[in-house]
Amino acid sequence: MHAAGYAFDPEFIENVKDWDTAVSSGVLEVIERLCLREAIHENKEAHENPREIITTESEVVVELVAECERQLAVFKEREGIFTKPNVVLNAKKLAPAQWWGNYGGHLPLLSRVATTVLAQVVSAYDSSFLLSVCPPLPTQACLLCAHIDVVLQQ
């Protein structure tokens, strides 16, 4: 997910042709997962027929992934609107979702994938570090017990 976050962040659009293997494979993996998720959500038959299982090998998912990869090729080659100096300048000035909204309209599937990826909360710290630094959040049960203690003390 981090690799895809870097790849789809418009601030780094000038580096798009220089992706290494880790970034490229990370982007392709995320595309496959999000296309699978979209196919599951859009397939009304799956809700009516729960025995039908949609996988990454399902025809609808393969078609979505292929279309998204074609759109990714346009983005990576910086074709069309991505060649304009104002678009490249705004990649550094606009929020990523706003940039994709303004300039990614001709790549609707890739734009949805990019905005979904960029909306994820990420941290540069390991979760074990964050848990050791931050105090644990009280649970509903803890809050209820504290409330009962206060009531009993009155």
JSON list of C-alpha atoms in Angstrom, two decimals:
[
{"chain": "A", "resi": 1, "resn": "MET", "atom": "CA", "xyz": [0.00, 0.00, 0.00]},
{"chain": "A", "resi": 2, "resn": "HIS", "atom": "CA", "xyz": [2.88, 2.38, 0.74]},
{"chain": "A", "resi": 3, "resn": "ALA", "atom": "CA", "xyz": [4.36, 1.82, -2.71]},
{"chain": "A", "resi": 4, "resn": "ALA", "atom": "CA", "xyz": [1.02, 2.59, -4.33]},
{"chain": "A", "resi": 5, "resn": "GLY", "atom": "CA", "xyz": [0.66, 5.67, -2.14]},
{"chain": "A", "resi": 6, "resn": "TYR", "atom": "CA", "xyz": [3.98, 6.95, -3.44]},
{"chain": "A", "resi": 7, "resn": "ALA", "atom": "CA", "xyz": [3.14, 6.01, -7.03]},
{"chain": "A", "resi": 8, "resn": "PHE", "atom": "CA", "xyz": [-0.26, 7.70, -7.06]},
{"chain": "A", "resi": 9, "resn": "ASP", "atom": "CA", "xyz": [0.79, 10.82, -5.17]},
{"chain": "A", "resi": 10, "resn": "PRO", "atom": "CA", "xyz": [0.79, 13.46, -7.92]},
{"chain": "A", "resi": 11, "resn": "GLU", "atom": "CA", "xyz": [3.64, 15.29, -6.19]},
{"chain": "A", "resi": 12, "resn": "PHE", "atom": "CA", "xyz": [5.93, 12.57, -7.57]},
{"chain": "A", "resi": 13, "resn": "ILE", "atom": "CA", "xyz": [4.51, 12.55, -11.12]},
{"chain": "A", "resi": 14, "resn": "GLU", "atom": "CA", "xyz": [7.91, 13.44, -12.55]},
{"chain": "A", "resi": 15, "resn": "ASN", "atom": "CA", "xyz": [9.32, 10.15, -11.15]},
{"chain": "A", "resi": 16, "resn": "VAL", "atom": "CA", "xyz": [6.58, 7.96, -12.60]},
{"chain": "A", "resi": 17, "resn": "LYS", "atom": "CA", "xyz": [8.82, 6.51, -15.34]},
{"chain": "A", "resi": 18, "resn": "ASP", "atom": "CA", "xyz": [11.50, 5.63, -12.78]},
{"chain": "A", "resi": 19, "resn": "TRP", "atom": "CA", "xyz": [9.50, 3.26, -10.58]},
{"chain": "A", "resi": 20, "resn": "ASP", "atom": "CA", "xyz": [11.55, 0.35, -9.29]},
{"chain": "A", "resi": 21, "resn": "THR", "atom": "CA", "xyz": [10.32, -3.24, -9.13]},
{"chain": "A", "resi": 22, "resn": "ALA", "atom": "CA", "xyz": [8.92, -2.83, -5.59]},
{"chain": "A", "resi": 23, "resn": "VAL", "atom": "CA", "xyz": [6.80, 0.17, -6.55]},
{"chain": "A", "resi": 24, "resn": "SER", "atom": "CA", "xyz": [5.59, -1.40, -9.80]},
{"chain": "A", "resi": 25, "resn": "SER", "atom": "CA", "xyz": [4.64, -4.70, -8.18]},
{"chain": "A", "resi": 26, "resn": "GLY", "atom": "CA", "xyz": [3.03, -2.90, -5.23]},
{"chain": "A", "resi": 27, "resn": "VAL", "atom": "CA", "xyz": [0.90, -0.81, -7.58]},
{"chain": "A", "resi": 28, "resn": "LEU", "atom": "CA", "xyz": [-0.20, -3.85, -9.59]},
{"chain": "A", "resi": 29, "resn": "GLU", "atom": "CA", "xyz": [-1.10, -5.75, -6.42]},
{"chain": "A", "resi": 30, "resn": "VAL", "atom": "CA", "xyz": [-3.18, -2.87, -5.09]},
{"chain": "A", "resi": 31, "resn": "ILE", "atom": "CA", "xyz": [-4.92, -2.47, -8.44]},
{"chain": "A", "resi": 32, "resn": "GLU", "atom": "CA", "xyz": [-5.86, -6.15, -8.41]},
{"chain": "A", "resi": 33, "resn": "ARG", "atom": "CA", "xyz": [-7.20, -5.99, -4.83]},
{"chain": "A", "resi": 34, "resn": "LEU", "atom": "CA", "xyz": [-9.22, -2.83, -5.39]},
{"chain": "A", "resi": 35, "resn": "CYS", "atom": "CA", "xyz": [-10.64, -4.12, -8.68]},
{"chain": "A", "resi": 36, "resn": "LEU", "atom": "CA", "xyz": [-11.69, -7.29, -6.87]},
{"chain": "A", "resi": 37, "resn": "ARG", "atom": "CA", "xyz": [-13.36, -5.18, -4.18]},
{"chain": "A", "resi": 38, "resn": "GLU", "atom": "CA", "xyz": [-15.14, -3.08, -6.80]},
{"chain": "A", "resi": 39, "resn": "ALA", "atom": "CA", "xyz": [-16.36, -6.18, -8.64]},
{"chain": "A", "resi": 40, "resn": "ILE", "atom": "CA", "xyz": [-17.71, -7.66, -5.42]},
{"chain": "A", "resi": 41, "resn": "HIS", "atom": "CA", "xyz": [-19.56, -4.45, -4.53]},
{"chain": "A", "resi": 42, "resn": "GLU", "atom": "CA", "xyz": [-20.98, -3.97, -8.01]},
{"chain": "A", "resi": 43, "resn": "ASN", "atom": "CA", "xyz": [-22.06, -7.57, -8.57]},
{"chain": "A", "resi": 44, "resn": "LYS", "atom": "CA", "xyz": [-25.73, -7.70, -7.61]},
{"chain": "A", "resi": 45, "resn": "GLU", "atom": "CA", "xyz": [-25.90, -11.39, -8.48]},
{"chain": "A", "resi": 46, "resn": "ALA", "atom": "CA", "xyz": [-23.44, -12.13, -5.69]},
{"chain": "A", "resi": 47, "resn": "HIS", "atom": "CA", "xyz": [-25.92, -10.69, -3.20]},
{"chain": "A", "resi": 48, "resn": "GLU", "atom": "CA", "xyz": [-28.74, -12.73, -4.70]},
{"chain": "A", "resi": 49, "resn": "ASN", "atom": "CA", "xyz": [-26.63, -15.87, -5.12]},
{"chain": "A", "resi": 50, "resn": "PRO", "atom": "CA", "xyz": [-24.17, -16.07, -2.22]},
{"chain": "A", "resi": 51, "resn": "ARG", "atom": "CA", "xyz": [-22.68, -19.28, -3.59]},
{"chain": "A", "resi": 52, "resn": "GLU", "atom": "CA", "xyz": [-21.13, -17.38, -6.49]},
{"chain": "A", "resi": 53, "resn": "ILE", "atom": "CA", "xyz": [-17.63, -16.51, -5.40]},
{"chain": "A", "resi": 54, "resn": "ILE", "atom": "CA", "xyz": [-15.78, -13.68, -7.08]},
{"chain": "A", "resi": 55, "resn": "THR", "atom": "CA", "xyz": [-12.01, -14.06, -7.13]},
{"chain": "A", "resi": 56, "resn": "THR", "atom": "CA", "xyz": [-9.13, -12.34, -8.86]},
{"chain": "A", "resi": 57, "resn": "GLU", "atom": "CA", "xyz": [-9.49, -14.96, -11.62]},
{"chain": "A", "resi": 58, "resn": "SER", "atom": "CA", "xyz": [-13.16, -14.09, -12.25]},
{"chain": "A", "resi": 59, "resn": "GLU", "atom": "CA", "xyz": [-13.77, -12.66, -15.70]},
{"chain": "A", "resi": 60, "resn": "VAL", "atom": "CA", "xyz": [-15.21, -9.41, -14.40]},
{"chain": "A", "resi": 61, "resn": "VAL", "atom": "CA", "xyz": [-12.18, -8.82, -12.17]},
{"chain": "A", "resi": 62, "resn": "VAL", "atom": "CA", "xyz": [-9.70, -9.70, -14.92]},
{"chain": "A", "resi": 63, "resn": "GLU", "atom": "CA", "xyz": [-11.43, -7.19, -17.22]},
{"chain": "A", "resi": 64, "resn": "LEU", "atom": "CA", "xyz": [-11.37, -4.46, -14.56]},
{"chain": "A", "resi": 65, "resn": "VAL", "atom": "CA", "xyz": [-7.70, -5.09, -13.79]},
{"chain": "A", "resi": 66, "resn": "ALA", "atom": "CA", "xyz": [-6.78, -5.05, -17.49]},
{"chain": "A", "resi": 67, "resn": "GLU", "atom": "CA", "xyz": [-8.65, -1.75, -18.01]},
{"chain": "A", "resi": 68, "resn": "CYS", "atom": "CA", "xyz": [-7.00, -0.21, -14.97]},
{"chain": "A", "resi": 69, "resn": "GLU", "atom": "CA", "xyz": [-3.57, -1.35, -16.16]},
{"chain": "A", "resi": 70, "resn": "ARG", "atom": "CA", "xyz": [-4.23, 0.26, -19.57]},
{"chain": "A", "resi": 71, "resn": "GLN", "atom": "CA", "xyz": [-5.12, 3.48, -17.78]},
{"chain": "A", "resi": 72, "resn": "LEU", "atom": "CA", "xyz": [-1.98, 3.10, -15.64]},
{"chain": "A", "resi": 73, "resn": "ALA", "atom": "CA", "xyz": [0.10, 2.92, -18.84]},
{"chain": "A", "resi": 74, "resn": "VAL", "atom": "CA", "xyz": [-1.34, 6.28, -19.95]},
{"chain": "A", "resi": 75, "resn": "PHE", "atom": "CA", "xyz": [-0.45, 7.78, -16.56]},
{"chain": "A", "resi": 76, "resn": "LYS", "atom": "CA", "xyz": [3.06, 6.29, -16.56]},
{"chain": "A", "resi": 77, "resn": "GLU", "atom": "CA", "xyz": [3.80, 7.57, -20.06]},
{"chain": "A", "resi": 78, "resn": "ARG", "atom": "CA", "xyz": [2.47, 10.99, -19.02]},
{"chain": "A", "resi": 79, "resn": "GLU", "atom": "CA", "xyz": [0.34, 11.19, -22.13]},
{"chain": "A", "resi": 80, "resn": "GLY", "atom": "CA", "xyz": [-2.27, 13.83, -22.90]},
{"chain": "A", "resi": 81, "resn": "ILE", "atom": "CA", "xyz": [-3.13, 16.20, -20.09]},
{"chain": "A", "resi": 82, "resn": "PHE", "atom": "CA", "xyz": [-0.22, 14.93, -17.97]},
{"chain": "A", "resi": 83, "resn": "THR", "atom": "CA", "xyz": [2.23, 16.70, -20.33]},
{"chain": "A", "resi": 84, "resn": "LYS", "atom": "CA", "xyz": [0.91, 20.17, -19.54]},
{"chain": "A", "resi": 85, "resn": "PRO", "atom": "CA", "xyz": [3.18, 22.30, -17.32]},
{"chain": "A", "resi": 86, "resn": "ASN", "atom": "CA", "xyz": [0.23, 23.58, -15.25]},
{"chain": "A", "resi": 87, "resn": "VAL", "atom": "CA", "xyz": [-0.83, 20.00, -14.46]},
{"chain": "A", "resi": 88, "resn": "VAL", "atom": "CA", "xyz": [2.69, 19.14, -13.28]},
{"chain": "A", "resi": 89, "resn": "LEU", "atom": "CA", "xyz": [2.86, 22.36, -11.24]},
{"chain": "A", "resi": 90, "resn": "ASN", "atom": "CA", "xyz": [-0.52, 21.68, -9.63]},
{"chain": "A", "resi": 91, "resn": "ALA", "atom": "CA", "xyz": [0.67, 18.19, -8.71]},
{"chain": "A", "resi": 92, "resn": "LYS", "atom": "CA", "xyz": [2.80, 19.91, -6.10]},
{"chain": "A", "resi": 93, "resn": "LYS", "atom": "CA", "xyz": [0.22, 22.54, -5.12]},
{"chain": "A", "resi": 94, "resn": "LEU", "atom": "CA", "xyz": [-3.12, 20.68, -4.90]},
{"chain": "A", "resi": 95, "resn": "ALA", "atom": "CA", "xyz": [-4.21, 17.99, -2.48]},
{"chain": "A", "resi": 96, "resn": "PRO", "atom": "CA", "xyz": [-3.81, 14.59, -4.17]},
{"chain": "A", "resi": 97, "resn": "ALA", "atom": "CA", "xyz": [-7.54, 13.80, -4.29]},
{"chain": "A", "resi": 98, "resn": "GLN", "atom": "CA", "xyz": [-8.27, 17.24, -5.74]},
{"chain": "A", "resi": 99, "resn": "TRP", "atom": "CA", "xyz": [-5.55, 16.78, -8.37]},
{"chain": "A", "resi": 100, "resn": "TRP", "atom": "CA", "xyz": [-6.95, 13.39, -9.42]},
{"chain": "A", "resi": 101, "resn": "GLY", "atom": "CA", "xyz": [-10.43, 14.91, -9.49]},
{"chain": "A", "resi": 102, "resn": "ASN", "atom": "CA", "xyz": [-9.27, 17.73, -11.76]},
{"chain": "A", "resi": 103, "resn": "TYR", "atom": "CA", "xyz": [-7.02, 15.80, -14.12]},
{"chain": "A", "resi": 104, "resn": "GLY", "atom": "CA", "xyz": [-7.85, 12.10, -13.82]},
{"chain": "A", "resi": 105, "resn": "GLY", "atom": "CA", "xyz": [-11.34, 12.18, -15.35]},
{"chain": "A", "resi": 106, "resn": "HIS", "atom": "CA", "xyz": [-10.25, 10.43, -18.55]},
{"chain": "A", "resi": 107, "resn": "LEU", "atom": "CA", "xyz": [-8.86, 7.59, -16.40]},
{"chain": "A", "resi": 108, "resn": "PRO", "atom": "CA", "xyz": [-11.89, 6.91, -14.19]},
{"chain": "A", "resi": 109, "resn": "LEU", "atom": "CA", "xyz": [-10.92, 3.47, -12.87]},
{"chain": "A", "resi": 110, "resn": "LEU", "atom": "CA", "xyz": [-7.32, 4.45, -12.13]},
{"chain": "A", "resi": 111, "resn": "SER", "atom": "CA", "xyz": [-8.54, 7.69, -10.57]},
{"chain": "A", "resi": 112, "resn": "ARG", "atom": "CA", "xyz": [-10.82, 5.75, -8.19]},
{"chain": "A", "resi": 113, "resn": "VAL", "atom": "CA", "xyz": [-7.97, 3.40, -7.29]},
{"chain": "A", "resi": 114, "resn": "ALA", "atom": "CA", "xyz": [-5.59, 6.33, -6.70]},
{"chain": "A", "resi": 115, "resn": "THR", "atom": "CA", "xyz": [-8.01, 8.29, -4.51]},
{"chain": "A", "resi": 116, "resn": "THR", "atom": "CA", "xyz": [-8.82, 5.15, -2.51]},
{"chain": "A", "resi": 117, "resn": "VAL", "atom": "CA", "xyz": [-5.13, 4.49, -1.91]},
{"chain": "A", "resi": 118, "resn": "LEU", "atom": "CA", "xyz": [-4.38, 8.11, -1.05]},
{"chain": "A", "resi": 119, "resn": "ALA", "atom": "CA", "xyz": [-7.28, 8.23, 1.43]},
{"chain": "A", "resi": 120, "resn": "GLN", "atom": "CA", "xyz": [-5.70, 5.52, 3.60]},
{"chain": "A", "resi": 121, "resn": "VAL", "atom": "CA", "xyz": [-4.15, 6.58, 6.87]},
{"chain": "A", "resi": 122, "resn": "VAL", "atom": "CA", "xyz": [-0.50, 5.58, 6.99]},
{"chain": "A", "resi": 123, "resn": "SER", "atom": "CA", "xyz": [2.36, 6.16, 9.37]},
{"chain": "A", "resi": 124, "resn": "ALA", "atom": "CA", "xyz": [6.11, 6.02, 9.03]},
{"chain": "A", "resi": 125, "resn": "TYR", "atom": "CA", "xyz": [6.28, 4.31, 12.42]},
{"chain": "A", "resi": 126, "resn": "ASP", "atom": "CA", "xyz": [5.85, 0.65, 13.24]},
{"chain": "A", "resi": 127, "resn": "SER", "atom": "CA", "xyz": [2.55, -0.03, 15.02]},
{"chain": "A", "resi": 128, "resn": "SER", "atom": "CA", "xyz": [4.40, -1.55, 18.01]},
{"chain": "A", "resi": 129, "resn": "PHE", "atom": "CA", "xyz": [6.22, 1.78, 18.48]},
{"chain": "A", "resi": 130, "resn": "LEU", "atom": "CA", "xyz": [2.98, 3.73, 18.32]},
{"chain": "A", "resi": 131, "resn": "LEU", "atom": "CA", "xyz": [1.33, 1.40, 20.84]},
{"chain": "A", "resi": 132, "resn": "SER", "atom": "CA", "xyz": [4.27, 1.72, 23.24]},
{"chain": "A", "resi": 133, "resn": "VAL", "atom": "CA", "xyz": [4.23, 5.54, 23.11]},
{"chain": "A", "resi": 134, "resn": "CYS", "atom": "CA", "xyz": [0.48, 6.17, 23.18]},
{"chain": "A", "resi": 135, "resn": "PRO", "atom": "CA", "xyz": [-1.59, 5.20, 26.19]},
{"chain": "A", "resi": 136, "resn": "PRO", "atom": "CA", "xyz": [-4.26, 2.59, 25.50]},
{"chain": "A", "resi": 137, "resn": "LEU", "atom": "CA", "xyz": [-7.68, 3.94, 24.64]},
{"chain": "A", "resi": 138, "resn": "PRO", "atom": "CA", "xyz": [-10.41, 3.14, 27.15]},
{"chain": "A", "resi": 139, "resn": "THR", "atom": "CA", "xyz": [-12.96, 0.60, 25.98]},
{"chain": "A", "resi": 140, "resn": "GLN", "atom": "CA", "xyz": [-16.71, 0.93, 26.42]},
{"chain": "A", "resi": 141, "resn": "ALA", "atom": "CA", "xyz": [-16.48, -1.56, 29.29]},
{"chain": "A", "resi": 142, "resn": "CYS", "atom": "CA", "xyz": [-13.83, 0.55, 31.06]},
{"chain": "A", "resi": 143, "resn": "LEU", "atom": "CA", "xyz": [-15.91, 3.69, 30.63]},
{"chain": "A", "resi": 144, "resn": "LEU", "atom": "CA", "xyz": [-18.99, 1.91, 31.96]},
{"chain": "A", "resi": 145, "resn": "CYS", "atom": "CA", "xyz": [-17.07, 0.61, 35.00]},
{"chain": "A", "resi": 146, "resn": "ALA", "atom": "CA", "xyz": [-15.75, 4.10, 35.73]},
{"chain": "A", "resi": 147, "resn": "HIS", "atom": "CA", "xyz": [-19.26, 5.52, 35.48]},
{"chain": "A", "resi": 148, "resn": "ILE", "atom": "CA", "xyz": [-20.59, 2.84, 37.87]},
{"chain": "A", "resi": 149, "resn": "ASP", "atom": "CA", "xyz": [-17.79, 3.61, 40.35]},
{"chain": "A", "resi": 150, "resn": "VAL", "atom": "CA", "xyz": [-18.70, 7.31, 40.31]},
{"chain": "A", "resi": 151, "resn": "VAL", "atom": "CA", "xyz": [-22.38, 6.54, 40.83]},
{"chain": "A", "resi": 152, "resn": "LEU", "atom": "CA", "xyz": [-21.65, 4.14, 43.71]},
{"chain": "A", "resi": 153, "resn": "GLN", "atom": "CA", "xyz": [-19.41, 6.67, 45.44]},
{"chain": "A", "resi": 154, "resn": "GLN", "atom": "CA", "xyz": [-22.21, 9.25, 45.48]}
]
